[in-house]
Tab-separated table of C-alpha atoms in Angstrom:
chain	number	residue	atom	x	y	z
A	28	UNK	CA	0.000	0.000	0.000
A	29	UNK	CA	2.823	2.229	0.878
A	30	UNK	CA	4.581	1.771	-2.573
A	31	UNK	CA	0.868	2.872	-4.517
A	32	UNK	CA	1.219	6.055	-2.136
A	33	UNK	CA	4.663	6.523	-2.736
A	34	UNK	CA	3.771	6.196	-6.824
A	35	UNK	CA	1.012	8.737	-6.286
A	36	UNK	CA	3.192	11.525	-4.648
A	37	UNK	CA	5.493	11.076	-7.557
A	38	UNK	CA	3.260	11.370	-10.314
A	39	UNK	CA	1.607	14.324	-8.653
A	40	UNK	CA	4.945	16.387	-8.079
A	41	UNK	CA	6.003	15.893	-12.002
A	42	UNK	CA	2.130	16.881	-12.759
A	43	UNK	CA	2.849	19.896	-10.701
A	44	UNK	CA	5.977	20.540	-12.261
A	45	UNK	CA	4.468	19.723	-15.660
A	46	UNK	CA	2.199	22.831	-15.073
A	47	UNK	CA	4.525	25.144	-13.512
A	48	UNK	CA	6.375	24.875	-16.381
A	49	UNK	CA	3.522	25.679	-18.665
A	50	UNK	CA	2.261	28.059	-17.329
A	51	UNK	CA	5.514	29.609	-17.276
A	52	UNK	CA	6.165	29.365	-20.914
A	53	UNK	CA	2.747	30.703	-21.247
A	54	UNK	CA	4.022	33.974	-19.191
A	55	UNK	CA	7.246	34.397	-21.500
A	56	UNK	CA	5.119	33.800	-24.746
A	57	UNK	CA	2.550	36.574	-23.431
A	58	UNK	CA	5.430	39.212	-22.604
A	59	UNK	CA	6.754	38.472	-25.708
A	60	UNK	CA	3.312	39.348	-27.241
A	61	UNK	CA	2.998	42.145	-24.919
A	62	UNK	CA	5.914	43.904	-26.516
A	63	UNK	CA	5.004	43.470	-30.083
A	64	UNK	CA	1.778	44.676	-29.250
A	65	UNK	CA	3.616	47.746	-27.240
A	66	UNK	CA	5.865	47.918	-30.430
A	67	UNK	CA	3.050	47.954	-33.069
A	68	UNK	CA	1.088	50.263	-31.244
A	69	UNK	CA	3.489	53.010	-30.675
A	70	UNK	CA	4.719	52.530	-34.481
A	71	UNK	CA	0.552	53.236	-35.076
A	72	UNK	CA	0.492	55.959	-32.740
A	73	UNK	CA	3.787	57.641	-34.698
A	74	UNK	CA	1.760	57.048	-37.793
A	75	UNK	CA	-1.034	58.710	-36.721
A	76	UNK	CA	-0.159	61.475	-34.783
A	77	UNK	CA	3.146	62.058	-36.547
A	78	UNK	CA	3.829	65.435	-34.796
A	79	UNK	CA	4.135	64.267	-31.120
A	80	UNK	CA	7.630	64.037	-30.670
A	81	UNK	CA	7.573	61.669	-27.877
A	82	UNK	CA	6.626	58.724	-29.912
A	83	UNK	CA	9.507	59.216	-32.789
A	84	UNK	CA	11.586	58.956	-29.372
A	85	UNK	CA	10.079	55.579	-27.897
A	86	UNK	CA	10.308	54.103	-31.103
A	87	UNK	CA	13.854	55.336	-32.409
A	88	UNK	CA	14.695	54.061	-28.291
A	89	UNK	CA	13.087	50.717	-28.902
A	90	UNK	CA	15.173	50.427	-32.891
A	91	UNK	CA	18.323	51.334	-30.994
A	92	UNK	CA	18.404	48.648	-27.857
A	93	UNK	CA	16.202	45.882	-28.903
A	94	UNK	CA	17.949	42.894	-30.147
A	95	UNK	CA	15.125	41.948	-32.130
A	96	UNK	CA	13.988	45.462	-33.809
A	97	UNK	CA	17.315	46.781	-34.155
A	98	UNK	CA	18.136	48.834	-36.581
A	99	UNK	CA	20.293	51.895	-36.504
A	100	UNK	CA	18.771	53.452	-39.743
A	101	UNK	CA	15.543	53.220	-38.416
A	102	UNK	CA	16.446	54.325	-34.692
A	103	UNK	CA	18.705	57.491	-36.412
A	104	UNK	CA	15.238	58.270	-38.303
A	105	UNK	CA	13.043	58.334	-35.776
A	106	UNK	CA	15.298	60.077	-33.355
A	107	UNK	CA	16.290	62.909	-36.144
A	108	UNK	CA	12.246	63.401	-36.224
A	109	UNK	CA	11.239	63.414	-32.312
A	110	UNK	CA	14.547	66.315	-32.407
A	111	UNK	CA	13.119	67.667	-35.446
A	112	UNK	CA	9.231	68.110	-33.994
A	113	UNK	CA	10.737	69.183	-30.279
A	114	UNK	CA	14.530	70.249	-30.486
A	115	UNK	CA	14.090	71.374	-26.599
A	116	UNK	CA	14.095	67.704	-24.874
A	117	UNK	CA	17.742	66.807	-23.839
A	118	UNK	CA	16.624	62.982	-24.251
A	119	UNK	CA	16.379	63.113	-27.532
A	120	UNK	CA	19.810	64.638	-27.908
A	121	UNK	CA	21.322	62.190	-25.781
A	122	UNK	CA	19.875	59.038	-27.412
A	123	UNK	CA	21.082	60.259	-31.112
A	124	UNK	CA	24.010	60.391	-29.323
A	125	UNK	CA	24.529	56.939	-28.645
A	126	UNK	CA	22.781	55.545	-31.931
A	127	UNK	CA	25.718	57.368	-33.921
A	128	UNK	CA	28.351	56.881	-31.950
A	129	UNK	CA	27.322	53.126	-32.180
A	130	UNK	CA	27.307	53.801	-35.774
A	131	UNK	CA	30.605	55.198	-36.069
A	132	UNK	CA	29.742	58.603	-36.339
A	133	UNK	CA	32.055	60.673	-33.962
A	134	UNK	CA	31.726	64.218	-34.703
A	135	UNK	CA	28.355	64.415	-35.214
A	136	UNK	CA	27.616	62.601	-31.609
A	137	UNK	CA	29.693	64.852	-29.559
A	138	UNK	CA	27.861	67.587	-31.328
A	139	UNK	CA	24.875	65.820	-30.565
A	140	UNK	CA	25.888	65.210	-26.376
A	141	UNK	CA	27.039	69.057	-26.279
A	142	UNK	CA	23.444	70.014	-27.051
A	143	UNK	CA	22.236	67.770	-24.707
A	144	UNK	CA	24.366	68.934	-22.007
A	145	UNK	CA	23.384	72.170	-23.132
A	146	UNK	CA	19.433	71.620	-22.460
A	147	UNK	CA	19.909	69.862	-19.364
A	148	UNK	CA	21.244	71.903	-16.099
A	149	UNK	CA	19.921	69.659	-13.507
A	150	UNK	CA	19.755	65.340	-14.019
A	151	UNK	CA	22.260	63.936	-12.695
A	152	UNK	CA	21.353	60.866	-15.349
A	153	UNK	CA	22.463	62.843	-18.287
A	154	UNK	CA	26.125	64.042	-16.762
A	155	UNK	CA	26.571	60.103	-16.133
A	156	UNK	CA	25.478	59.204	-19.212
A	157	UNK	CA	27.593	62.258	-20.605
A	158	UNK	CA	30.664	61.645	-18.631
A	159	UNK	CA	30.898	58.289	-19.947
A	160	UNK	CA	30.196	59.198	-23.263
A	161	UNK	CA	33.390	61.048	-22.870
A	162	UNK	CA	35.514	58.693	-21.070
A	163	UNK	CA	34.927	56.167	-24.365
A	164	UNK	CA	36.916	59.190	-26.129
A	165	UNK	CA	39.469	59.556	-23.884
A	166	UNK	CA	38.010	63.483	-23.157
A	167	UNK	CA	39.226	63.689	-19.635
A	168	UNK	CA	38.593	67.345	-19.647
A	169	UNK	CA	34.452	66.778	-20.192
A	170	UNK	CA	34.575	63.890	-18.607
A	171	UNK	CA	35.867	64.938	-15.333
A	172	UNK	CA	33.195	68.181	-15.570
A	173	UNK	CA	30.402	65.713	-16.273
A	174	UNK	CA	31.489	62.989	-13.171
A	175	UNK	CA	31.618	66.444	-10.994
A	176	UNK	CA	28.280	67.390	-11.700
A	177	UNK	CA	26.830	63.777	-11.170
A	178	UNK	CA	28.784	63.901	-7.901
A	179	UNK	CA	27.255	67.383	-6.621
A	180	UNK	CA	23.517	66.224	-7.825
A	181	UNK	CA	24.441	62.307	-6.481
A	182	UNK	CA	27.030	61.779	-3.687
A	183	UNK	CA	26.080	58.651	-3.582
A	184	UNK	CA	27.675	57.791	-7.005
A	185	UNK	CA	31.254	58.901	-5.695
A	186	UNK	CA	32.423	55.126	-5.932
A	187	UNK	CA	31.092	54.149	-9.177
A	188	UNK	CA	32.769	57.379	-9.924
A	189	UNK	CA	36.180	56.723	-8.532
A	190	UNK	CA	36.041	53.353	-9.937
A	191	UNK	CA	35.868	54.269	-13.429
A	192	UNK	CA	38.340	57.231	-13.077
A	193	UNK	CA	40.941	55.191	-11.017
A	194	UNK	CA	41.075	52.753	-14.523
A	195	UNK	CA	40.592	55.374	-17.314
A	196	UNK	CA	42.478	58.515	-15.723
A	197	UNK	CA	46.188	59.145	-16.835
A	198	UNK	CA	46.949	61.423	-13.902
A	199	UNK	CA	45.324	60.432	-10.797
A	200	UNK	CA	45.873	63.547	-9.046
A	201	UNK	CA	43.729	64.956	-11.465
A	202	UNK	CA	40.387	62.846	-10.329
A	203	UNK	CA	40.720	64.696	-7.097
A	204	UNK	CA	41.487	68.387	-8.726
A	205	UNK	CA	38.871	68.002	-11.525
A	206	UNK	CA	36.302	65.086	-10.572
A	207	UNK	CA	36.143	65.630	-6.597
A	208	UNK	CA	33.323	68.439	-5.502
A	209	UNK	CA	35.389	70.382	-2.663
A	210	UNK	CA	33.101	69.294	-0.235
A	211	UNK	CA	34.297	67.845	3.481
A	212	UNK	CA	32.462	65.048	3.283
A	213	UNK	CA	33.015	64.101	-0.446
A	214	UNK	CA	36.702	64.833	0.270
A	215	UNK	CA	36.905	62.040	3.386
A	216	UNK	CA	35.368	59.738	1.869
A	217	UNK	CA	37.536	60.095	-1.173
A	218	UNK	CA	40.069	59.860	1.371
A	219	UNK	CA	39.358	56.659	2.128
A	220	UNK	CA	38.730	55.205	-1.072
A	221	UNK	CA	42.845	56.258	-1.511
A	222	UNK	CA	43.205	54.264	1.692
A	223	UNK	CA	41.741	51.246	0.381
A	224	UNK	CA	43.761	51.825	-2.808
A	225	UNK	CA	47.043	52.225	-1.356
A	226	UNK	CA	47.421	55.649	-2.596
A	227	UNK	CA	49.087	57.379	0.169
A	228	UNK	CA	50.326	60.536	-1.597
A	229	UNK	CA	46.642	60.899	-3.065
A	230	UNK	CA	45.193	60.548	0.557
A	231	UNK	CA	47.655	62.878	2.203
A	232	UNK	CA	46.087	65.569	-0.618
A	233	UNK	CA	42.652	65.296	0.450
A	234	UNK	CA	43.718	65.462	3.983
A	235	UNK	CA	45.516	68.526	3.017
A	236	UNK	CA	42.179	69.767	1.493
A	237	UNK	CA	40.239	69.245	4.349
A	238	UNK	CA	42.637	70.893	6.524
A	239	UNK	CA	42.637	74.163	4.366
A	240	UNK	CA	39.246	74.549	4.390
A	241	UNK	CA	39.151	75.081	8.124
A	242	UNK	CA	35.900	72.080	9.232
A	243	UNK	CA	36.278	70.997	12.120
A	244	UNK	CA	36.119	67.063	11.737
A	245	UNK	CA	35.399	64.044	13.704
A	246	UNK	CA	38.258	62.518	15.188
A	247	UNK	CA	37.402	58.995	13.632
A	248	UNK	CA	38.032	60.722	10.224
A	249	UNK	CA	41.709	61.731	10.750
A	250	UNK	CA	42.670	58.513	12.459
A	251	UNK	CA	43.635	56.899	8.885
């Protein structure tokens, strides 16, 4: 009797599993469908109302990162048109960006990121974005103004920050001249990051920076 119950458990757990796993290639087919629909209807709603800009954007967006509607002639056309219809919206700026520089394009992207940087005074998205953008060229210079205006609207982002300078950055003493707001606290914890690194001289600079601007600091701080 105890081998007829044993049988039953099993068949029930692979019945179980049988429709788990149904129903879960029933959820990934209907996402699937979901964005096709998503993707037909906002190619509709750019046919139909083909001066709101906003739609030229989420579809040129959609050409540019979707593996399976890329196309950088497409995304480059839409974009061009959202730009075209509302020149004022630093998105749009920003995501031509990208689509030429992924299309080899150079000079016209970094035309296209300066006028986004131009429209934009306040996300601290774009100057990431921006500062990267930057970093790919080797532009220290813009790069480090970007990362410092990231910093001052994020503080949070100082390590992501430092990372990425500590690899790319020829002169290091540069990160904290250029990249570093002059801020106490952004300066300690740089500080420590150049602990953790090993970079004694570095350290000893933003300890010198925190001396000259006169804080008074907890004594925890200065023990490194």
């Amino acid at each position: 009797m105890s081998r007829y119950r044993i049988a039953f458990r099993i068949i029930a757990a692979l019945l179980l599993f049988a429709l788990a796993a149904w129903n879960l290639l029933l959820s990934i087919s209907a996402v699937d469908r979901t964005q096709e629909t998503d993707l037909a209807v906002i190619q509709q709603k750019a046919r139909q109302y083909p001066w709101r800009a906003e739609s030229w954007y989420i579809l040129g967006s959609i050409r540019a990162v979707d593996m399976r509607y890329a196309s950088a002639a497409d995304a480059r056309r839409c974009l061009v048109s959202a730009i075209n219809l509302n020149p004022w919206n630093y998105k749009y700026w920003a995501s031509l960006a990208d689509v030429l520089t992924a299309a080899g394009d150079d000079a016209p992207a970094q035309e296209c990121m300066a006028a986004s940087l131009e429209l934009n005074r306040a996300f601290t998205d774009l100057y990431w974005r921006a500062a990267n953008f930057y970093v790919r060229r080797q532009d220290f210079e813009n790069a480090a103004r970007c990362f410092r205006q990231s910093l001052e609207g994020d503080p949070g982002l100082l390590r992501p920050v430092l990372t990425i300078c500590w690899r790319a950055w020829p002169d290091r003493a540069a990160i904290l001249r250029d990249v570093i707001p002059p801020t106490t606290p952004m300066t300690l914890n740089a500080l420590q990051w150049c602990l953790e690194m090993k970079e004694l001289a570095l350290a000893r600079r933003c300890w010198d920076r925190v001396i000259q601007s006169g804080e008074i600091v907890a004594p925890q701080s200065s023990f490194g």
